CSV table of C-alpha atoms in Angstrom, one decimal:
chain,number,residue,atom,x,y,z
A,1,UNK,CA,-30.1,1.2,-2.5
A,2,UNK,CA,-26.4,-0.3,-1.6
A,3,UNK,CA,-23.7,2.3,-1.0
A,4,UNK,CA,-21.1,0.2,-3.1
A,5,UNK,CA,-23.4,0.1,-6.1
A,6,UNK,CA,-24.3,4.0,-5.5
A,7,UNK,CA,-20.2,4.8,-5.6
A,8,UNK,CA,-19.6,2.2,-8.3
A,9,UNK,CA,-17.6,-0.4,-7.0
A,10,UNK,CA,-16.4,-2.3,-9.9
A,11,UNK,CA,-15.6,-6.1,-9.9
A,12,UNK,CA,-11.7,-4.8,-10.0
A,13,UNK,CA,-12.1,-3.3,-6.8
A,14,UNK,CA,-13.7,-6.4,-5.5
A,15,UNK,CA,-11.0,-9.0,-6.9
A,16,UNK,CA,-8.5,-6.5,-5.3
A,17,UNK,CA,-10.3,-6.4,-2.0
A,18,UNK,CA,-10.3,-10.3,-2.0
A,19,UNK,CA,-6.8,-10.6,-3.1
A,20,UNK,CA,-5.6,-8.3,-0.4
A,21,UNK,CA,-7.7,-9.5,2.6
A,22,UNK,CA,-5.1,-12.7,2.8
A,23,UNK,CA,-2.1,-10.8,2.8
A,24,UNK,CA,-3.3,-7.5,4.5
A,25,UNK,CA,-1.5,-7.8,7.8
A,26,UNK,CA,2.2,-8.5,7.7
A,27,UNK,CA,3.4,-11.3,10.4
A,28,UNK,CA,5.4,-9.4,13.1
A,29,UNK,CA,9.2,-9.5,12.7
A,30,UNK,CA,11.2,-10.5,15.9
A,31,UNK,CA,14.6,-8.6,15.7
A,32,UNK,CA,15.8,-8.9,19.2
A,33,UNK,CA,15.0,-5.7,21.8
A,34,UNK,CA,11.3,-4.3,20.9
A,35,UNK,CA,11.3,-1.9,18.4
A,36,UNK,CA,8.6,-0.2,16.2
A,37,UNK,CA,9.0,-3.5,13.6
A,38,UNK,CA,8.3,-6.1,16.5
A,39,UNK,CA,5.6,-4.3,18.5
A,40,UNK,CA,1.8,-4.6,17.7
A,41,UNK,CA,0.9,-1.1,16.9
A,42,UNK,CA,-1.9,-0.3,18.8
A,43,UNK,CA,-5.0,1.2,16.5
A,44,UNK,CA,-8.2,3.2,17.2
A,45,UNK,CA,-10.1,0.9,14.4
A,46,UNK,CA,-10.4,-2.8,14.3
A,47,UNK,CA,-8.9,-5.0,11.4
A,48,UNK,CA,-12.7,-5.5,10.1
A,49,UNK,CA,-12.9,-1.6,10.0
A,50,UNK,CA,-9.5,-1.1,8.5
A,51,UNK,CA,-10.7,-3.9,5.7
A,52,UNK,CA,-13.8,-1.6,5.2
A,53,UNK,CA,-12.0,1.5,5.0
A,54,UNK,CA,-9.9,-0.3,2.3
A,55,UNK,CA,-13.0,-1.3,0.1
A,56,UNK,CA,-14.7,1.8,0.4
A,57,UNK,CA,-11.7,3.9,-0.6
A,58,UNK,CA,-10.9,1.7,-3.7
A,59,UNK,CA,-14.9,2.2,-4.3
A,60,UNK,CA,-14.2,6.1,-4.5
A,61,UNK,CA,-11.4,5.7,-7.4
A,62,UNK,CA,-12.6,8.2,-10.2
A,63,UNK,CA,-14.2,10.7,-7.9
A,64,UNK,CA,-13.2,14.1,-9.4
A,65,UNK,CA,-10.3,16.3,-7.3
A,66,UNK,CA,-11.6,19.3,-5.8
A,67,UNK,CA,-9.1,21.4,-3.4
A,68,UNK,CA,-10.9,21.6,-0.2
A,69,UNK,CA,-13.2,19.1,-0.9
A,70,UNK,CA,-14.7,16.3,1.5
A,71,UNK,CA,-17.6,14.3,-0.1
A,72,UNK,CA,-17.9,12.4,-3.2
A,73,UNK,CA,-20.6,15.1,-4.4
A,74,UNK,CA,-18.1,17.9,-4.2
A,75,UNK,CA,-15.1,16.3,-5.2
A,76,UNK,CA,-12.1,15.3,-2.8
A,77,UNK,CA,-8.7,16.8,-2.0
A,78,UNK,CA,-6.6,14.0,-0.1
A,79,UNK,CA,-7.2,15.0,3.4
A,80,UNK,CA,-10.8,15.5,2.5
A,81,UNK,CA,-11.1,11.8,1.1
A,82,UNK,CA,-9.1,10.2,4.1
A,83,UNK,CA,-11.7,12.0,6.3
A,84,UNK,CA,-14.9,11.0,4.6
A,85,UNK,CA,-13.3,7.5,4.1
A,86,UNK,CA,-12.6,7.1,7.7
A,87,UNK,CA,-15.5,8.8,9.2
A,88,UNK,CA,-17.9,6.8,6.8
A,89,UNK,CA,-16.5,3.0,7.6
A,90,UNK,CA,-14.9,3.5,11.1
A,91,UNK,CA,-16.7,6.6,12.6
A,92,UNK,CA,-13.4,7.9,13.6
A,93,UNK,CA,-12.9,11.5,12.5
A,94,UNK,CA,-8.8,12.3,11.7
A,95,UNK,CA,-7.9,15.7,11.4
A,96,UNK,CA,-8.6,17.9,8.3
A,97,UNK,CA,-5.1,18.8,6.9
A,98,UNK,CA,-2.2,16.8,5.9
A,99,UNK,CA,0.3,18.7,8.1
A,100,UNK,CA,-2.0,17.6,11.4
A,101,UNK,CA,-2.3,13.9,9.7
A,102,UNK,CA,1.6,13.8,10.2
A,103,UNK,CA,1.0,13.3,14.4
A,104,UNK,CA,-2.2,11.3,14.2
A,105,UNK,CA,-2.3,7.7,15.1
A,106,UNK,CA,0.9,5.8,15.7
A,107,UNK,CA,4.0,5.2,13.6
A,108,UNK,CA,4.3,2.2,11.6
A,109,UNK,CA,7.0,0.7,9.7
A,110,UNK,CA,6.8,-0.4,6.2
A,111,UNK,CA,7.3,-4.1,7.5
A,112,UNK,CA,4.3,-3.9,9.4
A,113,UNK,CA,1.6,-2.0,7.3
A,114,UNK,CA,-1.9,-3.1,6.9
A,115,UNK,CA,-4.8,-2.1,4.4
A,116,UNK,CA,-6.3,1.1,6.5
A,117,UNK,CA,-3.0,2.6,7.5
A,118,UNK,CA,-2.3,6.3,6.0
A,119,UNK,CA,0.7,6.9,3.8
A,120,UNK,CA,1.9,9.9,4.3
A,121,UNK,CA,4.3,11.7,1.6
A,122,UNK,CA,7.3,14.4,2.3
A,123,UNK,CA,9.7,16.5,0.6
A,124,UNK,CA,12.1,18.1,2.9
A,125,UNK,CA,10.8,16.6,5.8
A,126,UNK,CA,7.3,18.5,5.1
A,127,UNK,CA,4.6,16.3,4.6
A,128,UNK,CA,2.6,17.5,1.3
A,129,UNK,CA,0.3,14.5,0.5
A,130,UNK,CA,-1.3,11.6,2.0
A,131,UNK,CA,-3.2,8.3,0.9
A,132,UNK,CA,-4.7,5.4,2.3
A,133,UNK,CA,-2.9,1.8,1.9
A,134,UNK,CA,-4.8,-0.4,0.5
A,135,UNK,CA,-2.2,-3.6,0.5
A,136,UNK,CA,-0.2,-5.1,-2.0
A,137,UNK,CA,2.0,-2.0,-2.1
A,138,UNK,CA,-0.9,0.1,-3.7
A,139,UNK,CA,-2.6,3.1,-2.0
A,140,UNK,CA,-5.4,5.2,-3.1
A,141,UNK,CA,-5.3,9.1,-3.0
A,142,UNK,CA,-6.7,12.2,-4.6
A,143,UNK,CA,-3.5,13.4,-6.2
A,144,UNK,CA,-4.0,16.9,-7.8
A,145,UNK,CA,-6.2,19.5,-9.3
A,146,UNK,CA,-7.5,18.5,-12.6
A,147,UNK,CA,-7.4,14.7,-11.5
A,148,UNK,CA,-9.6,12.2,-9.7
A,149,UNK,CA,-8.9,9.8,-7.0
A,150,UNK,CA,-6.8,7.0,-8.1
A,151,UNK,CA,-5.3,3.6,-7.3
A,152,UNK,CA,-1.4,3.9,-7.4
A,153,UNK,CA,1.8,2.0,-6.1
A,154,UNK,CA,4.2,3.2,-3.8
A,155,UNK,CA,7.0,2.0,-5.9
A,156,UNK,CA,6.3,3.7,-9.1
A,157,UNK,CA,8.9,6.5,-10.2
A,158,UNK,CA,7.6,9.4,-8.8
A,159,UNK,CA,6.2,7.8,-5.3
A,160,UNK,CA,9.3,6.2,-4.7
A,161,UNK,CA,11.4,9.3,-4.9
A,162,UNK,CA,9.2,10.6,-2.0
A,163,UNK,CA,10.0,10.4,1.5
A,164,UNK,CA,7.2,8.0,2.9
A,165,UNK,CA,5.9,7.4,6.5
A,166,UNK,CA,3.1,5.4,7.6
A,167,UNK,CA,0.6,5.9,10.5
A,168,UNK,CA,-2.1,3.7,12.0
A,169,UNK,CA,-5.2,5.5,13.4
């Protein structure tokens, strides 16, 4: 049985992945001396694995939120969703808590993000939430009690008001 069918991967998700596939990696911008914007950011996962992570995460949209949850059957909190998706699609196990995710992998500039990178949100320099970037200014996350895993835009009023950083595992 196909795992994507079990997870309810919709035609919207397939279309999203196909559209994002061509633009999931921004070209490097050269601005003089080496900086985070001009360097290829090292990663534990390949571009193919990053694409698999994106597809899988989008397929989990609609899964119920549950604090401490880390499977589709039990529901997800934000770090549980990230851990489950990365483990299932790349074999890489990220830290279980948002506070530890802020130091996992390498920092990535907003000009250099690609699908599969982590999106971390902070208030007063304390990371409070995380999701998986899927391209096109969107990310998948498990937002709050009573909610469900969803796809949101980084430039929406609420998320644009947060401090945001990106990390590449």
